[in-house]
Amino acid sequence: MKQVQEDKVRNIINEIKDLSMDIAVFRDEPMSEHTTFKCGGNAALFMQPHTEEELVVISDVLERYDVPWYVTGNGSNLLVSDSGYDGVIINTLGLRSTGDEISFFSENPIEGDECTGIRVRAGVLLSRVANAAMERGLTGLEFASGIPGSVGGAVVMNAGAYGGEISQVIGNTTVISSGGKSEILTKEELKLGYRDSIFKHERHICYEVDFHLKKGDRNQIKATMQDMNEKRRAKQPLEYPSAGSTFKRPEGHFAGKLIMEAGLAGYSIGGARVSEKHCGFIINAGGATATDIKNLMDHVAKKVFENSGIMLEREVCLLGDFG
Ligand SMILES: Cc1cc2nc3c(=O)[nH]c(=O)nc-3n(C[C@H](O)[C@H](O)[C@H](O)COP(=O)(O)OP(=O)(O)OC[C@H]3O[C@@H](n4cnc5c(N)ncnc54)[C@H](O)[C@@H]3O)c2cc1C
């Protein structure tokens, strides 16, 4: 793989360090430590900003040096190739611990409405936001409590579960666009679709998100969250590294059922296996390489097509060179 020019990397690091900001910078960072699949090679450079200002600076610097970059949250929908990523990872998880990363606001202050809006930084974990909402007796984010992603990743993927979806609760979203320009996108401008959003088609970094919730009963909200999470534990192979559902749900079908009907439950390539507990999940059953997982994804899609005539579409994002 062609290396991001050594002098560019050194200059970027020096420029960031000269700013005396709190940006964490790591060279040759193993992405297996930043993805829930727990595999994949190194990123040439890995950066964790903590504030909007730092995010803007990084975006500006990377634009000027013209190096490839990619944003990650909790890496729970991401497979990085074994040869790694020859570019810069901007990881948002540093944005979750500034002290003001979750705030509540009133949606109708003139009438003295109670606070039913939550403003959250992109690096905050969804489970934490769902819990914060529950503690305030706010309903709408119960579905998100068991999704192991960051708020930013959830918006990009328009994550959903048990009939709930980010598109049902999202409002304005602050993004950093190319060259470090901060702008606010409305819900309509986010173009949310099934596991799809504007972020999949245009280069923006999701920085901060407004959720619009409703007053509810705290105990009821808590019980609903517990019920959903018990269902997850019963039906999903949470004891293994994975990225959740490997494929999108084809209209009128369930990917897991199609995979089971193709006789692929438990089918393995290297350390990658089709979960027998939930065929929609490809798991790292032990020592899987990213190549094992990608090859298994391709094999599953081919066999399902041969068996059912339905072409499965990958939900998991790929990063790096898969040959
Ligand atoms: C056990 C398990 C269960 C799961 N269950 C569900 C489920 O029920 N429903 C569901 O929808 N998903 C589910 N997922 C998948 C995953 O958790 C979600 O898609 C989640 O929203 C991804 O968030 P993330 O922060 O991990 O994103 P990442 O995996 O880090 O990134 C995903 C994509 O978003 C982009 N991205 C991330 N953050 C930003 C940002 N701030 N700005 C711009 N781009 C960004 C990345 O570039 C990448 O393209 C599950 C995963 C696992 C492992």
Tab-separated table of C-alpha atoms and ligand atoms in Angstrom:
chain	number	residue	atom	x	y	z
A	1	MET	CA	0.000	0.000	0.000
A	2	LYS	CA	1.210	3.478	-0.831
A	3	GLN	CA	2.178	5.256	2.388
A	4	VAL	CA	0.765	8.664	3.242
A	5	GLN	CA	3.892	10.708	2.694
A	6	GLU	CA	6.026	10.610	5.794
A	7	ASP	CA	6.800	14.337	5.652
A	8	LYS	CA	3.099	15.212	5.412
A	9	VAL	CA	2.323	13.137	8.507
A	10	ARG	CA	5.207	14.739	10.410
A	11	ASN	CA	4.125	18.235	9.374
A	12	ILE	CA	0.523	17.594	10.389
A	13	ILE	CA	1.632	16.333	13.809
A	14	ASN	CA	3.965	19.320	14.289
A	15	GLU	CA	1.294	21.791	13.230
A	16	ILE	CA	-1.274	20.254	15.616
A	17	LYS	CA	1.260	20.177	18.483
A	18	ASP	CA	2.251	23.824	17.883
A	19	LEU	CA	-1.357	24.840	18.518
A	20	SER	CA	-1.075	23.651	22.154
A	21	MET	CA	-4.552	22.194	21.987
A	22	ASP	CA	-5.776	19.099	23.774
A	23	ILE	CA	-5.969	16.965	20.603
A	24	ALA	CA	-4.770	13.387	21.202
A	25	VAL	CA	-2.586	12.208	18.297
A	26	PHE	CA	-1.397	8.628	17.749
A	27	ARG	CA	0.744	7.193	14.941
A	28	ASP	CA	0.196	3.695	13.529
A	29	GLU	CA	-2.808	3.134	15.762
A	30	PRO	CA	-4.280	-0.411	15.695
A	31	MET	CA	-7.892	-0.118	14.544
A	32	SER	CA	-8.630	-3.491	16.166
A	33	GLU	CA	-8.767	-1.459	19.400
A	34	HIS	CA	-11.320	0.966	17.974
A	35	THR	CA	-13.809	-1.370	16.290
A	36	THR	CA	-16.247	-3.864	17.800
A	37	PHE	CA	-15.127	-6.532	15.280
A	38	LYS	CA	-11.745	-6.360	17.103
A	39	CYS	CA	-9.673	-6.816	13.966
A	40	GLY	CA	-8.037	-4.785	11.198
A	41	GLY	CA	-4.673	-3.091	10.695
A	42	ASN	CA	-3.264	0.275	11.743
A	43	ALA	CA	-4.325	3.796	10.864
A	44	ALA	CA	-1.360	5.927	9.756
A	45	LEU	CA	-2.590	8.705	12.062
A	46	PHE	CA	-5.398	8.701	14.652
A	47	MET	CA	-6.698	11.925	16.211
A	48	GLN	CA	-9.155	12.579	19.002
A	49	PRO	CA	-10.394	16.176	19.319
A	50	HIS	CA	-12.305	17.233	22.442
A	51	THR	CA	-14.002	20.439	21.310
A	52	GLU	CA	-15.669	21.930	18.249
A	53	GLU	CA	-12.709	24.306	17.860
A	54	GLU	CA	-10.282	21.364	17.732
A	55	LEU	CA	-12.470	19.556	15.217
A	56	VAL	CA	-12.526	22.648	13.008
A	57	VAL	CA	-8.732	22.993	13.216
A	58	ILE	CA	-8.180	19.327	12.290
A	59	SER	CA	-10.571	19.580	9.367
A	60	ASP	CA	-8.772	22.687	8.122
A	61	VAL	CA	-5.279	21.176	8.509
A	62	LEU	CA	-6.236	17.935	6.726
A	63	GLU	CA	-7.817	19.861	3.875
A	64	ARG	CA	-4.644	21.914	3.425
A	65	TYR	CA	-2.363	18.851	3.444
A	66	ASP	CA	-4.762	17.035	1.137
A	67	VAL	CA	-4.534	13.677	2.926
A	68	PRO	CA	-7.294	11.056	3.026
A	69	TRP	CA	-9.326	11.106	6.261
A	70	TYR	CA	-12.223	9.200	7.773
A	71	VAL	CA	-14.402	9.832	10.835
A	72	THR	CA	-15.140	7.107	13.378
A	73	GLY	CA	-17.292	6.955	16.465
A	74	ASN	CA	-17.430	3.723	18.439
A	75	GLY	CA	-16.475	1.582	15.426
A	76	SER	CA	-19.545	-0.635	15.889
A	77	ASN	CA	-20.495	-0.678	12.228
A	78	LEU	CA	-17.037	-0.717	10.729
A	79	LEU	CA	-14.638	-3.276	9.256
A	80	VAL	CA	-11.091	-1.997	8.688
A	81	SER	CA	-8.876	-3.982	6.292
A	82	ASP	CA	-5.924	-6.015	7.579
A	83	SER	CA	-3.565	-3.611	5.811
A	84	GLY	CA	-5.089	-0.760	7.800
A	85	TYR	CA	-5.923	2.738	6.630
A	86	ASP	CA	-3.288	4.858	4.970
A	87	GLY	CA	-4.812	8.123	6.091
A	88	VAL	CA	-6.039	10.012	9.138
A	89	ILE	CA	-8.786	8.809	11.461
A	90	ILE	CA	-10.739	11.546	13.239
A	91	ASN	CA	-12.272	9.769	16.209
A	92	THR	CA	-15.148	11.584	17.926
A	93	LEU	CA	-15.133	9.738	21.250
A	94	GLY	CA	-13.031	12.538	22.798
A	95	LEU	CA	-16.050	14.846	22.350
A	96	ARG	CA	-17.990	12.948	25.002
A	97	SER	CA	-16.215	14.062	28.141
A	98	THR	CA	-16.106	17.842	28.172
A	99	GLY	CA	-18.661	18.211	30.973
A	100	ASP	CA	-21.296	19.910	28.818
A	101	GLU	CA	-21.666	17.168	26.206
A	102	ILE	CA	-25.320	16.567	27.112
A	103	SER	CA	-27.667	19.481	27.816
A	104	PHE	CA	-31.445	19.828	28.034
A	105	PHE	CA	-33.419	22.683	26.514
A	106	SER	CA	-36.996	23.838	26.381
A	107	GLU	CA	-38.619	23.604	22.976
A	108	ASN	CA	-41.158	26.267	23.826
A	109	PRO	CA	-39.511	28.680	26.262
A	110	ILE	CA	-42.110	31.448	25.761
A	111	GLU	CA	-44.823	29.277	27.276
A	112	GLY	CA	-42.412	28.011	29.937
A	113	ASP	CA	-42.524	24.515	28.506
A	114	GLU	CA	-40.561	21.858	30.385
A	115	CYS	CA	-37.277	20.795	28.798
A	116	THR	CA	-37.984	18.039	26.302
A	117	GLY	CA	-35.067	18.709	23.962
A	118	ILE	CA	-31.598	17.209	24.417
A	119	ARG	CA	-28.473	18.599	22.732
A	120	VAL	CA	-25.680	16.028	22.525
A	121	ARG	CA	-22.111	15.910	21.160
A	122	ALA	CA	-21.530	13.341	18.450
A	123	GLY	CA	-19.047	11.308	20.485
A	124	VAL	CA	-21.463	10.520	23.320
A	125	LEU	CA	-22.616	6.903	23.387
A	126	LEU	CA	-26.268	6.354	22.512
A	127	SER	CA	-26.802	4.242	25.624
A	128	ARG	CA	-25.710	7.190	27.768
A	129	VAL	CA	-28.109	9.607	26.049
A	130	ALA	CA	-30.972	7.118	26.334
A	131	ASN	CA	-30.238	6.775	30.058
A	132	ALA	CA	-30.030	10.540	30.554
A	133	ALA	CA	-33.411	10.920	28.836
A	134	MET	CA	-34.907	8.153	30.966
A	135	GLU	CA	-33.639	9.781	34.181
A	136	ARG	CA	-35.469	12.979	33.140
A	137	GLY	CA	-38.637	11.051	32.297
A	138	LEU	CA	-38.294	11.767	28.566
A	139	THR	CA	-39.570	9.201	26.083
A	140	GLY	CA	-38.447	8.583	22.481
A	141	LEU	CA	-34.922	7.177	22.793
A	142	GLU	CA	-35.738	3.841	24.448
A	143	PHE	CA	-34.989	2.003	21.168
A	144	ALA	CA	-31.436	3.385	21.192
A	145	SER	CA	-30.378	2.184	24.642
A	146	GLY	CA	-28.907	-1.112	23.392
A	147	ILE	CA	-27.284	0.136	20.176
A	148	PRO	CA	-23.531	0.246	20.925
A	149	GLY	CA	-22.714	3.284	18.789
A	150	SER	CA	-21.988	6.974	19.245
A	151	VAL	CA	-24.607	9.630	18.542
A	152	GLY	CA	-22.702	10.692	15.389
A	153	GLY	CA	-22.501	7.143	14.047
A	154	ALA	CA	-26.193	6.656	14.802
A	155	VAL	CA	-27.162	9.760	12.831
A	156	VAL	CA	-24.960	8.770	9.875
A	157	MET	CA	-26.511	5.289	9.846
A	158	ASN	CA	-29.999	6.502	10.858
A	159	ALA	CA	-29.793	3.689	13.400
A	160	GLY	CA	-32.963	1.996	14.543
A	161	ALA	CA	-34.397	-0.912	16.486
A	162	TYR	CA	-37.742	-2.213	17.766
A	163	GLY	CA	-39.751	0.219	15.614
A	164	GLY	CA	-37.753	3.295	16.667
A	165	GLU	CA	-35.304	5.194	14.462
A	166	ILE	CA	-33.085	8.269	14.789
A	167	SER	CA	-35.192	10.032	12.117
A	168	GLN	CA	-38.195	10.010	14.502
A	169	VAL	CA	-36.482	12.088	17.204
A	170	ILE	CA	-33.762	14.162	15.523
A	171	GLY	CA	-33.826	17.915	15.010
A	172	ASN	CA	-31.120	20.365	13.929
A	173	THR	CA	-27.594	18.986	13.664
A	174	THR	CA	-24.325	20.919	13.692
A	175	VAL	CA	-21.797	19.633	11.180
A	176	ILE	CA	-18.266	20.581	10.224
A	177	SER	CA	-17.942	20.730	6.475
A	178	SER	CA	-14.883	20.797	4.272
A	179	GLY	CA	-12.160	23.208	5.313
A	180	GLY	CA	-13.565	23.466	8.847
A	181	LYS	CA	-16.821	25.327	8.150
A	182	SER	CA	-19.393	24.863	10.937
A	183	GLU	CA	-23.043	24.815	9.810
A	184	ILE	CA	-26.450	23.701	11.034
A	185	LEU	CA	-28.438	21.187	8.982
A	186	THR	CA	-32.182	20.742	9.512
A	187	LYS	CA	-33.717	17.288	9.787
A	188	GLU	CA	-34.837	17.529	6.146
A	189	GLU	CA	-31.327	18.483	5.020
A	190	LEU	CA	-29.936	15.362	6.739
A	191	LYS	CA	-31.860	13.254	4.144
A	192	LEU	CA	-32.365	10.344	6.518
A	193	GLY	CA	-33.422	7.065	4.901
A	194	TYR	CA	-33.110	3.392	5.789
A	195	ARG	CA	-29.557	3.180	7.229
A	196	ASP	CA	-28.768	6.181	5.070
A	197	SER	CA	-28.152	9.926	5.456
A	198	ILE	CA	-26.464	12.854	3.737
A	199	PHE	CA	-23.191	11.852	5.466
A	200	LYS	CA	-23.028	8.775	3.223
A	201	HIS	CA	-22.969	10.989	0.137
A	202	GLU	CA	-21.313	14.254	1.199
A	203	ARG	CA	-18.293	14.905	3.405
A	204	HIS	CA	-19.510	16.374	6.675
A	205	ILE	CA	-18.454	15.614	10.235
A	206	CYS	CA	-21.388	15.338	12.611
A	207	TYR	CA	-20.570	17.427	15.695
A	208	GLU	CA	-23.739	18.042	17.726
A	209	VAL	CA	-27.302	16.775	17.546
A	210	ASP	CA	-30.676	17.921	18.911
A	211	PHE	CA	-33.198	15.271	19.865
A	212	HIS	CA	-36.868	16.142	20.402
A	213	LEU	CA	-38.521	13.930	22.991
A	214	LYS	CA	-41.803	13.857	24.916
A	215	LYS	CA	-42.658	13.801	28.599
A	216	GLY	CA	-43.264	10.246	29.763
A	217	ASP	CA	-43.226	8.074	32.839
A	218	ARG	CA	-39.688	7.357	34.056
A	219	ASN	CA	-40.493	3.880	35.388
A	220	GLN	CA	-42.294	2.915	32.186
A	221	ILE	CA	-39.392	4.179	30.050
A	222	LYS	CA	-36.925	2.226	32.194
A	223	ALA	CA	-39.017	-0.949	31.947
A	224	THR	CA	-39.247	-0.626	28.143
A	225	MET	CA	-35.464	-0.212	27.887
A	226	GLN	CA	-34.855	-3.231	30.116
A	227	ASP	CA	-37.307	-5.310	28.090
A	228	MET	CA	-35.624	-4.383	24.779
A	229	ASN	CA	-32.167	-5.123	26.176
A	230	GLU	CA	-33.288	-8.515	27.513
A	231	LYS	CA	-34.622	-9.356	24.045
A	232	ARG	CA	-31.236	-8.378	22.590
A	233	ARG	CA	-29.339	-10.572	25.041
A	234	ALA	CA	-31.661	-13.503	24.276
A	235	LYS	CA	-31.512	-13.184	20.489
A	236	GLN	CA	-28.146	-11.664	19.614
A	237	PRO	CA	-24.620	-13.129	20.011
A	238	LEU	CA	-23.463	-10.271	22.246
A	239	GLU	CA	-20.784	-12.496	23.772
A	240	TYR	CA	-18.772	-12.288	20.507
A	241	PRO	CA	-17.213	-9.312	18.704
A	242	SER	CA	-19.358	-8.257	15.728
A	243	ALA	CA	-20.782	-5.185	14.035
A	244	GLY	CA	-24.422	-6.114	14.608
A	245	SER	CA	-26.508	-6.948	11.542
A	246	THR	CA	-24.120	-7.494	8.665
A	247	PHE	CA	-26.668	-6.797	5.938
A	248	LYS	CA	-29.556	-4.391	5.496
A	249	ARG	CA	-33.078	-5.776	5.704
A	250	PRO	CA	-34.262	-6.506	2.149
A	251	GLU	CA	-37.788	-5.207	1.593
A	252	GLY	CA	-40.339	-7.796	2.687
A	253	HIS	CA	-37.708	-10.165	4.105
A	254	PHE	CA	-35.301	-10.630	7.015
A	255	ALA	CA	-31.620	-11.065	6.134
A	256	GLY	CA	-31.081	-13.519	9.035
A	257	LYS	CA	-33.904	-15.794	7.855
A	258	LEU	CA	-32.649	-15.775	4.245
A	259	ILE	CA	-29.150	-16.672	5.492
A	260	MET	CA	-30.505	-19.512	7.635
A	261	GLU	CA	-32.602	-20.828	4.735
A	262	ALA	CA	-29.444	-20.883	2.605
A	263	GLY	CA	-28.016	-23.356	5.148
A	264	LEU	CA	-25.317	-20.989	6.377
A	265	ALA	CA	-25.913	-21.027	10.167
A	266	GLY	CA	-22.521	-21.654	11.769
A	267	TYR	CA	-20.664	-21.470	8.432
A	268	SER	CA	-17.084	-20.271	8.989
A	269	ILE	CA	-14.169	-18.857	7.074
A	270	GLY	CA	-11.065	-18.685	9.265
A	271	GLY	CA	-12.127	-17.068	12.544
A	272	ALA	CA	-15.261	-15.484	11.053
A	273	ARG	CA	-18.551	-17.289	11.571
A	274	VAL	CA	-22.236	-16.855	10.766
A	275	SER	CA	-23.779	-16.747	14.238
A	276	GLU	CA	-26.052	-19.707	14.941
A	277	LYS	CA	-27.913	-17.615	17.522
A	278	HIS	CA	-28.726	-14.904	14.935
A	279	CYS	CA	-27.735	-15.646	11.332
A	280	GLY	CA	-27.882	-11.924	10.497
A	281	PHE	CA	-24.694	-11.448	12.541
A	282	ILE	CA	-21.215	-12.380	11.334
A	283	ILE	CA	-19.083	-12.781	14.440
A	284	ASN	CA	-15.379	-12.844	15.182
A	285	ALA	CA	-15.400	-16.281	16.796
A	286	GLY	CA	-11.690	-16.001	17.655
A	287	GLY	CA	-8.716	-14.616	15.765
A	288	ALA	CA	-10.716	-13.577	12.675
A	289	THR	CA	-8.936	-11.328	10.226
A	290	ALA	CA	-10.787	-8.586	8.383
A	291	THR	CA	-10.207	-10.654	5.224
A	292	ASP	CA	-11.948	-13.668	6.819
A	293	ILE	CA	-14.941	-11.471	7.667
A	294	LYS	CA	-15.087	-9.808	4.239
A	295	ASN	CA	-14.775	-13.171	2.471
A	296	LEU	CA	-17.578	-14.575	4.618
A	297	MET	CA	-19.773	-11.551	3.843
A	298	ASP	CA	-19.220	-12.129	0.108
A	299	HIS	CA	-19.853	-15.880	0.409
A	300	VAL	CA	-23.089	-15.329	2.344
A	301	ALA	CA	-24.375	-12.767	-0.173
A	302	LYS	CA	-23.571	-15.146	-3.083
A	303	LYS	CA	-25.228	-18.201	-1.480
A	304	VAL	CA	-28.320	-16.258	-0.432
A	305	PHE	CA	-28.691	-14.949	-3.970
A	306	GLU	CA	-28.348	-18.453	-5.406
A	307	ASN	CA	-30.911	-19.775	-2.928
A	308	SER	CA	-33.495	-16.985	-2.967
A	309	GLY	CA	-32.736	-14.650	-5.856
A	310	ILE	CA	-32.408	-11.815	-3.316
A	311	MET	CA	-29.208	-9.768	-3.308
A	312	LEU	CA	-28.227	-8.750	0.219
A	313	GLU	CA	-26.758	-5.291	0.652
A	314	ARG	CA	-24.033	-4.783	3.228
A	315	GLU	CA	-24.861	-2.539	6.195
A	316	VAL	CA	-21.360	-2.665	7.723
A	317	CYS	CA	-19.022	0.092	6.434
A	318	LEU	CA	-15.668	-0.990	4.982
A	319	LEU	CA	-12.474	1.041	5.314
A	320	GLY	CA	-9.144	0.360	3.643
A	321	ASP	CA	-8.019	-1.954	0.881
A	322	PHE	CA	-9.827	-5.295	0.550
A	323	GLY	CA	-8.208	-6.168	-2.804
B	1	LIG	C1	-23.956	-5.907	18.995
B	1	LIG	C2	-24.400	-4.820	18.039
B	1	LIG	C3	-25.753	-4.519	17.924
B	1	LIG	C4	-26.174	-3.523	17.035
B	1	LIG	N1	-27.514	-3.229	16.949
B	1	LIG	C5	-27.925	-2.275	16.116
B	1	LIG	C6	-29.318	-1.943	16.014
B	1	LIG	O1	-30.162	-2.496	16.703
B	1	LIG	N2	-29.673	-0.982	15.129
B	1	LIG	C7	-28.777	-0.321	14.359
B	1	LIG	O2	-29.178	0.554	13.576
B	1	LIG	N3	-27.450	-0.603	14.425
B	1	LIG	C8	-27.011	-1.553	15.284
B	1	LIG	N4	-25.674	-1.838	15.360
B	1	LIG	C9	-24.719	-1.160	14.477
B	1	LIG	C10	-24.082	0.124	15.064
B	1	LIG	O3	-24.028	0.061	16.480
B	1	LIG	C11	-24.823	1.381	14.656
B	1	LIG	O4	-24.852	1.542	13.257
B	1	LIG	C12	-24.196	2.640	15.284
B	1	LIG	O5	-25.060	3.722	15.116
B	1	LIG	C13	-22.821	2.993	14.689
B	1	LIG	O6	-22.257	4.016	15.482
B	1	LIG	P1	-20.673	4.121	15.682
B	1	LIG	O7	-20.384	5.312	16.494
B	1	LIG	O8	-20.145	2.841	16.199
B	1	LIG	O9	-20.220	4.360	14.183
B	1	LIG	P2	-18.888	3.848	13.443
B	1	LIG	O10	-18.948	2.362	13.294
B	1	LIG	O11	-17.690	4.410	14.114
B	1	LIG	O12	-19.071	4.515	12.024
B	1	LIG	C14	-20.153	4.131	11.197
B	1	LIG	C15	-20.223	5.118	10.017
B	1	LIG	O13	-20.550	6.409	10.505
B	1	LIG	C16	-19.518	7.354	10.157
B	1	LIG	N5	-19.392	8.258	11.304
B	1	LIG	C17	-19.319	7.927	12.619
B	1	LIG	N6	-19.327	9.040	13.372
B	1	LIG	C18	-19.383	10.088	12.518
B	1	LIG	C19	-19.435	11.506	12.696
B	1	LIG	N7	-19.437	12.083	13.917
B	1	LIG	N8	-19.508	12.280	11.583
B	1	LIG	C20	-19.513	11.740	10.344
B	1	LIG	N9	-19.463	10.399	10.118
B	1	LIG	C21	-19.415	9.598	11.197
B	1	LIG	C22	-18.279	6.527	9.875
B	1	LIG	O14	-17.434	7.203	8.975
B	1	LIG	C23	-18.892	5.269	9.271
B	1	LIG	O15	-19.187	5.505	7.916
B	1	LIG	C24	-25.222	-2.827	16.245
B	1	LIG	C25	-23.857	-3.134	16.376
B	1	LIG	C26	-23.455	-4.116	17.269
B	1	LIG	C27	-21.981	-4.418	17.416
